Short mmCIF file of C-alpha atoms in Angstrom, two decimals:
data_model
loop_
_atom_site.label_atom_id
_atom_site.label_comp_id
_atom_site.label_asym_id
_atom_site.label_seq_id
_atom_site.Cartn_x
_atom_site.Cartn_y
_atom_site.Cartn_z
CA UNK L 1 -65.34 -4.07 6.14
CA UNK L 2 -63.63 -1.11 8.41
CA UNK L 3 -61.71 -4.15 9.98
CA UNK L 4 -61.08 -5.39 5.83
CA UNK L 5 -59.84 -1.81 5.09
CA UNK L 6 -57.38 -1.48 7.83
CA UNK L 7 -55.47 -4.40 7.03
CA UNK L 8 -55.52 -3.52 3.28
CA UNK L 9 -53.88 -0.32 4.65
CA UNK L 10 -51.28 -2.22 6.50
CA UNK L 11 -50.34 -4.71 3.80
CA UNK L 12 -49.89 -1.64 1.48
CA UNK L 13 -47.71 0.18 3.97
CA UNK L 14 -45.62 -2.90 4.21
CA UNK L 15 -45.31 -3.64 0.46
CA UNK L 16 -44.39 0.09 0.20
CA UNK L 17 -41.97 -0.27 2.90
CA UNK L 18 -40.17 -3.08 1.46
CA UNK L 19 -38.43 -1.42 -1.13
CA UNK L 20 -36.89 1.34 0.79
CA UNK L 21 -35.77 -1.79 3.71
CA UNK L 22 -34.24 -3.28 0.61
CA UNK L 23 -32.50 0.00 -0.66
CA UNK L 24 -30.59 0.29 3.27
CA UNK L 25 -28.85 -3.45 2.65
CA UNK L 26 -24.88 -2.11 3.11
CA UNK L 27 -23.03 -2.49 0.02
CA UNK L 28 -20.12 -4.77 1.06
CA UNK L 29 -16.73 -4.34 1.19
CA UNK L 30 -14.04 -7.04 1.56
CA UNK L 31 -10.45 -6.59 3.67
CA UNK L 32 -8.60 -9.47 2.08
CA UNK L 33 -5.28 -9.04 3.52
CA UNK L 34 -1.91 -9.73 6.45
CA UNK L 35 -4.05 -8.79 10.32
CA UNK L 36 -1.41 -11.31 11.62
CA UNK L 37 2.18 -12.79 10.69
CA UNK L 38 5.41 -10.42 9.45
CA UNK L 39 2.81 -7.89 7.61
CA UNK L 40 -0.11 -6.95 10.26
CA UNK L 41 1.09 -3.54 10.75
CA UNK L 42 0.57 -2.17 7.51
CA UNK L 43 -2.69 -4.38 7.25
CA UNK L 44 -4.05 -2.77 10.00
CA UNK L 45 -3.25 0.18 8.85
CA UNK L 46 -5.07 -0.02 5.61
CA UNK L 47 -7.92 -1.65 6.87
CA UNK L 48 -8.59 1.19 9.21
CA UNK L 49 -7.53 4.26 6.85
CA UNK L 50 -10.66 1.79 5.02
CA UNK L 51 -12.92 1.93 8.12
CA UNK L 52 -12.38 5.95 7.70
CA UNK L 53 -13.54 6.31 4.29
CA UNK L 54 -17.15 4.31 4.95
CA UNK L 55 -17.08 6.21 8.01
CA UNK L 56 -16.68 9.50 6.18
CA UNK L 57 -19.23 8.28 2.91
CA UNK L 58 -21.72 7.06 5.27
CA UNK L 59 -21.76 10.27 7.32
CA UNK L 60 -22.58 11.84 3.65
CA UNK L 61 -25.63 9.64 2.84
CA UNK L 62 -23.72 6.50 1.98
CA UNK L 63 -23.49 4.94 -2.06
CA UNK L 64 -26.79 4.93 -3.65
CA UNK L 65 -28.62 6.13 -0.24
CA UNK L 66 -26.92 2.27 1.19
CA UNK L 67 -24.32 2.17 3.39
CA UNK L 68 -20.80 0.87 2.85
CA UNK L 69 -19.34 -1.89 5.22
CA UNK L 70 -16.36 -3.59 5.36
CA UNK L 71 -16.06 -7.51 5.58
CA UNK L 72 -12.61 -8.31 6.77
CA UNK L 73 -10.32 -11.65 6.77
CA UNK L 74 -6.76 -12.58 7.27
CA UNK L 75 -4.75 -13.87 5.11
CA UNK L 76 -2.52 -15.08 7.62
CA UNK L 77 0.25 -14.31 4.95
CA UNK L 78 -0.98 -17.82 3.31
CA UNK L 79 -1.62 -17.99 -0.87
CA UNK L 80 -3.69 -20.48 0.36
CA UNK L 81 -5.59 -18.59 2.86
CA UNK L 82 -5.46 -15.34 0.79
CA UNK L 83 -7.66 -17.27 -2.20
CA UNK L 84 -10.16 -19.02 0.30
CA UNK L 85 -11.14 -15.82 2.17
CA UNK L 86 -11.68 -13.59 -1.49
CA UNK L 87 -13.64 -16.55 -2.81
CA UNK L 88 -15.43 -16.69 0.64
CA UNK L 89 -16.14 -13.09 0.13
CA UNK L 90 -17.48 -12.73 -3.25
CA UNK L 91 -19.43 -15.59 -2.92
CA UNK L 92 -21.42 -15.88 0.53
CA UNK L 93 -21.11 -12.02 1.37
CA UNK L 94 -21.55 -10.78 -2.16
CA UNK L 95 -18.70 -7.56 -1.89
CA UNK L 96 -18.40 -5.46 -4.37
CA UNK L 97 -14.89 -4.71 -4.13
CA UNK L 98 -11.81 -5.47 -2.22
CA UNK L 99 -8.20 -4.74 -1.12
CA UNK L 100 -5.59 -3.71 1.34
CA UNK L 101 -3.37 -6.62 0.27
CA UNK L 102 0.34 -6.23 1.32
CA UNK L 103 2.73 -9.61 1.12
CA UNK L 104 3.76 -10.42 -2.65
CA UNK L 105 3.44 -14.09 -2.39
CA UNK L 106 -0.27 -13.83 -1.34
CA UNK L 107 -1.24 -11.27 -4.04
CA UNK L 108 -0.10 -13.28 -7.05
CA UNK L 109 -2.41 -16.14 -6.30
CA UNK L 110 -5.28 -13.92 -4.98
CA UNK L 111 -5.03 -11.39 -7.66
CA UNK L 112 -6.14 -14.15 -10.02
CA UNK L 113 -8.97 -15.55 -8.18
CA UNK L 114 -10.48 -11.91 -8.32
CA UNK L 115 -9.60 -11.50 -11.98
CA UNK L 116 -11.44 -14.96 -12.38
CA UNK L 117 -14.42 -13.90 -10.05
CA UNK L 118 -14.82 -10.83 -11.87
CA UNK L 119 -14.20 -8.29 -8.76
CA UNK L 120 -11.87 -5.43 -8.40
CA UNK L 121 -9.23 -5.67 -6.31
CA UNK L 122 -6.79 -3.32 -4.96
CA UNK L 123 -3.15 -4.11 -4.00
CA UNK L 124 -1.01 -1.68 -1.16
CA UNK L 125 2.09 -2.73 -0.47
CA UNK L 126 2.08 -5.88 -2.85
CA UNK L 127 4.58 -4.24 -5.60
CA UNK L 128 5.47 -7.32 -7.30
CA UNK L 129 5.97 -6.92 -11.11
CA UNK L 130 4.37 -10.37 -11.97
CA UNK L 131 0.99 -9.41 -10.11
CA UNK L 132 -0.29 -7.60 -13.23
CA UNK L 133 -0.61 -9.10 -16.43
CA UNK L 134 -1.58 -7.87 -19.74
CA UNK L 135 -4.80 -9.63 -19.57
CA UNK L 136 -5.72 -8.12 -15.89
CA UNK L 137 -8.59 -6.18 -15.41
CA UNK L 138 -9.45 -6.21 -11.84
CA UNK L 139 -6.47 -6.02 -10.31
CA UNK L 140 -5.13 -2.36 -9.06
CA UNK L 141 -2.12 -1.12 -7.47
CA UNK L 142 -2.37 1.73 -5.28
CA UNK L 143 0.12 3.65 -3.28
CA UNK L 144 3.25 1.39 -4.52
CA UNK L 145 4.01 1.07 -7.89
CA UNK L 146 5.81 -2.04 -9.79
CA UNK L 147 8.83 -3.12 -7.42
CA UNK L 148 11.13 -2.54 -10.81
CA UNK L 149 9.97 1.18 -11.35
CA UNK L 150 10.38 1.77 -7.60
CA UNK L 151 14.14 1.58 -7.99
CA UNK L 152 14.19 4.66 -10.48
CA UNK L 153 13.90 6.77 -7.69
CA UNK L 154 16.68 5.78 -6.14
CA UNK L 155 18.62 5.38 -9.45
CA UNK L 156 17.98 9.35 -9.94
CA UNK L 157 19.42 9.92 -6.49
CA UNK L 158 22.57 7.98 -7.05
CA UNK L 159 23.16 9.59 -10.30
CA UNK L 160 22.54 13.49 -8.67
CA UNK L 161 24.68 12.42 -5.40
CA UNK L 162 27.28 10.66 -7.69
CA UNK L 163 27.49 7.11 -5.59
CA UNK L 164 30.22 5.22 -6.78
CA UNK L 165 29.53 2.05 -4.22
CA UNK L 166 25.69 0.98 -3.69
CA UNK L 167 25.25 -1.91 -2.18
CA UNK L 168 21.98 -4.02 -1.21
CA UNK L 169 20.01 -5.93 1.17
CA UNK L 170 17.03 -8.44 -0.32
CA UNK L 171 14.55 -11.28 0.64
CA UNK L 172 13.62 -14.33 -0.34
CA UNK L 173 10.92 -13.68 -1.94
CA UNK L 174 8.49 -12.29 -4.38
CA UNK L 175 9.42 -8.97 -3.44
CA UNK L 176 12.68 -9.00 -2.99
CA UNK L 177 13.82 -10.52 -6.29
CA UNK L 178 11.47 -7.67 -7.78
CA UNK L 179 13.07 -5.22 -5.95
CA UNK L 180 16.85 -7.22 -7.10
CA UNK L 181 15.51 -7.18 -10.89
CA UNK L 182 15.14 -3.45 -10.57
CA UNK L 183 18.43 -2.93 -9.38
CA UNK L 184 20.18 -5.05 -11.93
CA UNK L 185 18.43 -3.65 -14.49
CA UNK L 186 18.69 0.17 -13.42
CA UNK L 187 21.20 0.88 -11.06
CA UNK L 188 23.81 -2.21 -11.62
CA UNK L 189 24.77 -1.03 -15.12
CA UNK L 190 25.50 2.42 -14.15
CA UNK L 191 29.44 4.03 -15.05
CA UNK L 192 31.38 3.67 -12.75
CA UNK L 193 29.14 2.47 -10.09
CA UNK L 194 30.37 -0.70 -7.82
CA UNK L 195 27.67 -2.78 -6.79
CA UNK L 196 26.47 -6.07 -4.92
CA UNK L 197 23.53 -7.34 -3.66
CA UNK L 198 22.83 -9.72 -0.74
CA UNK L 199 19.91 -12.22 -0.43
CA UNK L 200 18.84 -13.25 2.92
CA UNK L 201 15.21 -14.95 3.91
CA UNK L 202 12.16 -12.60 4.56
CA UNK L 203 11.83 -14.06 9.10
CA UNK L 204 15.60 -13.16 9.27
CA UNK L 205 16.57 -11.12 12.54
CA UNK L 206 20.13 -10.69 12.30
CA UNK L 207 21.41 -9.17 9.26
CA UNK L 208 25.24 -8.70 10.51
CA UNK L 209 26.08 -11.86 8.65
CA UNK L 210 25.14 -10.15 5.06
CA UNK L 211 26.19 -6.70 5.92
CA UNK L 212 29.72 -7.59 6.59
CA UNK L 213 29.81 -8.77 3.32
CA UNK L 214 28.69 -5.47 1.87
CA UNK L 215 31.12 -3.50 4.15
CA UNK L 216 34.12 -5.41 1.90
CA UNK L 217 32.39 -2.99 -0.72
CA UNK L 218 32.33 0.06 1.97
CA UNK L 219 29.07 1.14 0.29
CA UNK L 220 28.01 4.76 0.13
CA UNK L 221 24.08 3.44 0.00
CA UNK L 222 22.83 0.44 1.56
CA UNK L 223 19.26 -0.38 -0.73
CA UNK L 224 17.24 -2.37 1.45
CA UNK L 225 13.71 -1.51 -0.47
CA UNK L 226 13.96 -5.49 -0.85
CA UNK L 227 13.50 -7.08 2.63
CA UNK L 228 10.74 -4.70 4.30
CA UNK L 229 10.41 -6.87 7.29
CA UNK L 230 14.36 -6.01 8.10
CA UNK L 231 14.13 -2.66 7.61
CA UNK L 232 14.81 -1.44 11.40
CA UNK L 233 17.28 -4.44 12.17
CA UNK L 234 19.45 -3.40 9.03
CA UNK L 235 19.51 0.21 9.87
CA UNK L 236 20.06 -0.81 13.87
CA UNK L 237 22.79 -3.21 12.65
CA UNK L 238 24.29 -1.12 9.93
CA UNK L 239 24.93 1.66 12.85
CA UNK L 240 26.48 -0.61 15.58
CA UNK L 241 28.88 -2.23 12.61
CA UNK L 242 29.87 1.64 12.14
CA UNK L 243 28.96 1.29 8.77
CA UNK L 244 27.93 5.50 8.21
CA UNK L 245 25.58 5.07 4.56
CA UNK L 246 22.04 6.03 4.47
CA UNK L 247 19.79 2.94 4.15
CA UNK L 248 16.98 3.36 1.75
CA UNK L 249 14.14 1.19 3.06
CA UNK L 250 11.12 0.18 1.53
CA UNK L 251 7.60 1.66 2.00
CA UNK L 252 8.06 0.93 5.61
CA UNK L 253 5.45 2.35 8.18
CA UNK L 254 6.87 5.47 9.68
CA UNK L 255 5.68 5.06 13.22
CA UNK L 256 7.22 1.32 12.82
CA UNK L 257 10.10 1.98 11.49
CA UNK L 258 10.79 5.07 14.46
CA UNK L 259 9.96 2.66 17.19
CA UNK L 260 12.13 -0.68 16.07
CA UNK L 261 15.22 1.57 14.96
CA UNK L 262 15.06 4.33 17.27
CA UNK L 263 17.79 6.74 17.46
CA UNK L 264 19.51 5.57 14.61
CA UNK L 265 16.75 6.48 11.68
CA UNK L 266 17.84 10.39 12.24
CA UNK L 267 19.97 11.04 9.23
CA UNK L 268 19.93 7.57 8.52
CA UNK L 269 17.69 5.92 7.02
CA UNK L 270 15.37 7.22 3.45
CA UNK L 271 12.36 5.96 2.30
CA UNK L 272 9.77 6.30 0.22
CA UNK L 273 5.96 7.76 0.59
CA UNK L 274 2.94 7.80 -1.40
CA UNK L 275 1.44 10.42 1.21
CA UNK L 276 2.22 14.44 0.37
CA UNK L 277 2.67 14.95 3.91
CA UNK L 278 3.10 19.22 3.48
CA UNK L 279 -0.36 18.56 2.47
CA UNK L 280 -2.92 20.65 4.50
CA UNK L 281 -5.77 17.88 3.07
CA UNK L 282 -3.32 14.88 4.21
CA UNK L 283 -3.02 16.91 7.55
CA UNK L 284 -6.53 17.07 8.22
CA UNK L 285 -7.02 13.78 7.60
CA UNK L 286 -3.93 12.83 9.63
CA UNK L 287 -5.20 14.10 12.44
CA UNK L 288 -9.01 12.26 12.55
CA UNK L 289 -7.35 9.33 11.96
CA UNK L 290 -4.73 9.63 15.02
CA UNK L 291 -8.38 11.26 16.75
CA UNK L 292 -10.04 7.72 16.25
CA UNK L 293 -7.34 5.25 16.33
CA UNK L 294 -4.07 6.74 18.19
CA UNK L 295 -1.77 6.04 14.78
CA UNK L 296 -0.09 7.82 12.34
CA UNK L 297 -1.86 7.97 8.98
CA UNK L 298 0.66 6.21 7.13
CA UNK L 299 0.98 5.18 3.15
CA UNK L 300 -0.83 1.94 3.72
CA UNK L 301 -3.74 3.58 5.96
CA UNK L 302 -3.97 6.53 2.85
CA UNK L 303 -3.96 3.42 0.21
CA UNK L 304 -6.84 1.58 1.93
CA UNK L 305 -8.70 4.95 2.74
CA UNK L 306 -7.88 5.56 -1.57
CA UNK L 307 -9.22 2.42 -2.36
CA UNK L 308 -12.56 2.82 -1.03
CA UNK L 309 -13.33 6.34 -1.78
CA UNK L 310 -12.23 4.73 -5.57
CA UNK L 311 -14.62 2.57 -5.34
CA UNK L 312 -17.37 4.78 -4.45
CA UNK L 313 -16.45 7.42 -6.67
CA UNK L 314 -16.53 4.81 -9.41
CA UNK L 315 -19.94 3.22 -8.39
CA UNK L 316 -21.53 6.96 -8.32
CA UNK L 317 -19.93 7.77 -11.69
CA UNK L 318 -21.12 4.72 -13.65
CA UNK L 319 -24.22 4.38 -11.41
CA UNK L 320 -24.02 0.52 -10.74
CA UNK L 321 -23.22 -1.10 -7.97
CA UNK L 322 -21.85 -4.22 -10.30
CA UNK L 323 -18.43 -5.39 -9.54
CA UNK L 324 -17.66 -5.54 -13.65
CA UNK L 325 -19.26 -2.16 -14.26
CA UNK L 326 -17.27 -0.69 -11.34
CA UNK L 327 -13.96 -2.13 -12.84
CA UNK L 328 -14.92 -0.27 -16.43
CA UNK L 329 -15.28 2.50 -14.41
CA UNK L 330 -12.18 2.60 -12.98
CA UNK L 331 -10.17 2.02 -15.72
CA UNK L 332 -11.81 5.21 -17.38
CA UNK L 333 -11.67 7.60 -14.16
CA UNK L 334 -8.90 9.78 -12.63
CA UNK L 335 -9.34 9.57 -9.13
CA UNK L 336 -7.79 12.62 -6.74
CA UNK L 337 -7.84 13.39 -3.62
CA UNK L 338 -5.60 15.98 -1.44
CA UNK L 339 -2.92 14.99 0.08
CA UNK L 340 -2.48 11.71 -2.03
CA UNK L 341 0.58 11.98 -3.81
CA UNK L 342 -1.12 11.63 -7.24
CA UNK L 343 -4.24 11.21 -8.62
CA UNK L 344 -5.47 7.68 -9.37
CA UNK L 345 -5.03 6.99 -12.97
CA UNK L 346 -5.18 3.70 -14.54
CA UNK L 347 -3.91 1.59 -17.25
CA UNK L 348 -5.82 -1.39 -19.11
CA UNK L 349 -4.27 -4.11 -16.87
CA UNK L 350 -4.28 -1.91 -13.20
CA UNK L 351 -0.64 0.04 -13.51
CA UNK L 352 -1.02 3.18 -12.12
CA UNK L 353 0.15 6.12 -14.68
CA UNK L 354 1.59 9.46 -13.03
CA UNK L 355 2.96 8.18 -10.03
CA UNK L 356 5.82 9.74 -8.45
CA UNK L 357 7.34 8.79 -4.61
CA UNK L 358 7.93 11.46 -2.51
CA UNK L 359 11.31 10.36 -0.77
CA UNK L 360 11.89 11.56 2.64
CA UNK L 361 13.84 11.16 5.88
CA UNK L 362 13.38 11.58 9.68
CA UNK L 363 14.06 14.55 11.64
CA UNK L 364 12.95 15.70 15.77
CA UNK L 365 9.90 17.96 16.17
CA UNK L 366 6.26 17.94 15.82
CA UNK L 367 4.27 17.04 12.63
CA UNK L 368 2.28 20.02 11.29
CA UNK L 369 -1.74 20.36 11.93
CA UNK L 370 -1.99 17.37 14.54
CA UNK L 371 -1.08 14.57 12.19
CA UNK L 372 0.84 12.73 14.94
CA UNK L 373 0.79 14.61 18.40
CA UNK L 374 3.40 13.88 20.66
CA UNK L 375 5.09 11.96 18.86
CA UNK L 376 8.57 13.92 18.67
CA UNK L 377 9.36 13.62 15.00
CA UNK L 378 8.54 14.23 11.92
CA UNK L 379 9.34 13.38 8.11
CA UNK L 380 10.36 15.86 5.62
CA UNK L 381 10.73 15.59 2.24
CA UNK L 382 14.24 15.14 0.43
CA UNK L 383 13.76 14.45 -3.09
CA UNK L 384 10.16 14.54 -5.47
CA UNK L 385 10.56 12.01 -7.82
CA UNK L 386 9.15 12.46 -11.64
CA UNK L 387 6.70 9.90 -12.42
CA UNK L 388 7.66 6.49 -12.92
CA UNK L 389 6.76 4.68 -16.19
CA UNK L 390 4.06 2.10 -15.81
CA UNK L 391 5.23 -1.13 -16.27
CA UNK L 392 3.93 -3.02 -18.95
CA UNK L 393 4.08 -6.83 -18.11
CA UNK L 394 5.46 -9.46 -20.46
CA UNK L 395 2.60 -11.33 -21.17
#
């Protein structure tokens, strides 16, 4: 009888322990973006920002008592690879959300898959206005607004500084064409302003022919926002050609920009940020990120961080781990993080409300708060844009 009692006691303990073991199963969030190819620097930073947020959340007890786990896949800058990766993570790994997308071309495909699968998917640098439709309910932007609206801060700067000649170089892909559309809608029609746009391939490395064409215009400003991979080369080669106009970039990682453009970045390059790098909250996070990854906590990294924080908070508010319910909580919520440029709040179709890009330049010196120790450069706020209008899709 004693043996039977012991056996029953063991069975009872095993039964009691089973729910606890199940409860400890991780909550999986996917990373589907570029870890190779021309957008790898952006993608790696977005992924590591997600990891930083997960480490903080797990240290505080996880989500509903369960740890977060990042499951990552490289889209290889290929729409087909992105679709396959997203489907695998949803159907095989059981993710509750995913994010980190950099390329607009890939995002166009993966967002459609996310909508079909009913799983929240976050864009980081994929800014094409064609990605979101009015019917979208599972695709959300972070950091960068839709491309046509990113021209609003530049238009405001042109008016403020009374420029009369503005040139642009755009890449021949979805993001570049979206920037061109915004340029032609918001900037080209300005009274008394002459403009010229040159289109170059995405992998182009010699922008001299395009810049020589712009030299005929003698631009006071060059908008390179439509060619992210070409930003450093455009700045260097414009300087080599004796073109003194400042160059507006395309949300490029500052660390990468300084490495590739070298000294020509100072006083010549202007870019956007969704990071308020003057904020003590940002500086604390940047110090922690740099201590872990030895890199600067830039737009992409903070975007990745916000993706995980937003998913975790939406799950907490809705008391759910169901992807569809999480998406609903995201659309209905407002998510605030000290140091991020604005609270994340969404339209029904996933565009950000209240996004106000911060325009900055580069200067020599140490970044405050240990954000980038030993780098010898820092960002300087040049213009805080009013909130841009959420883009309304045509369909």
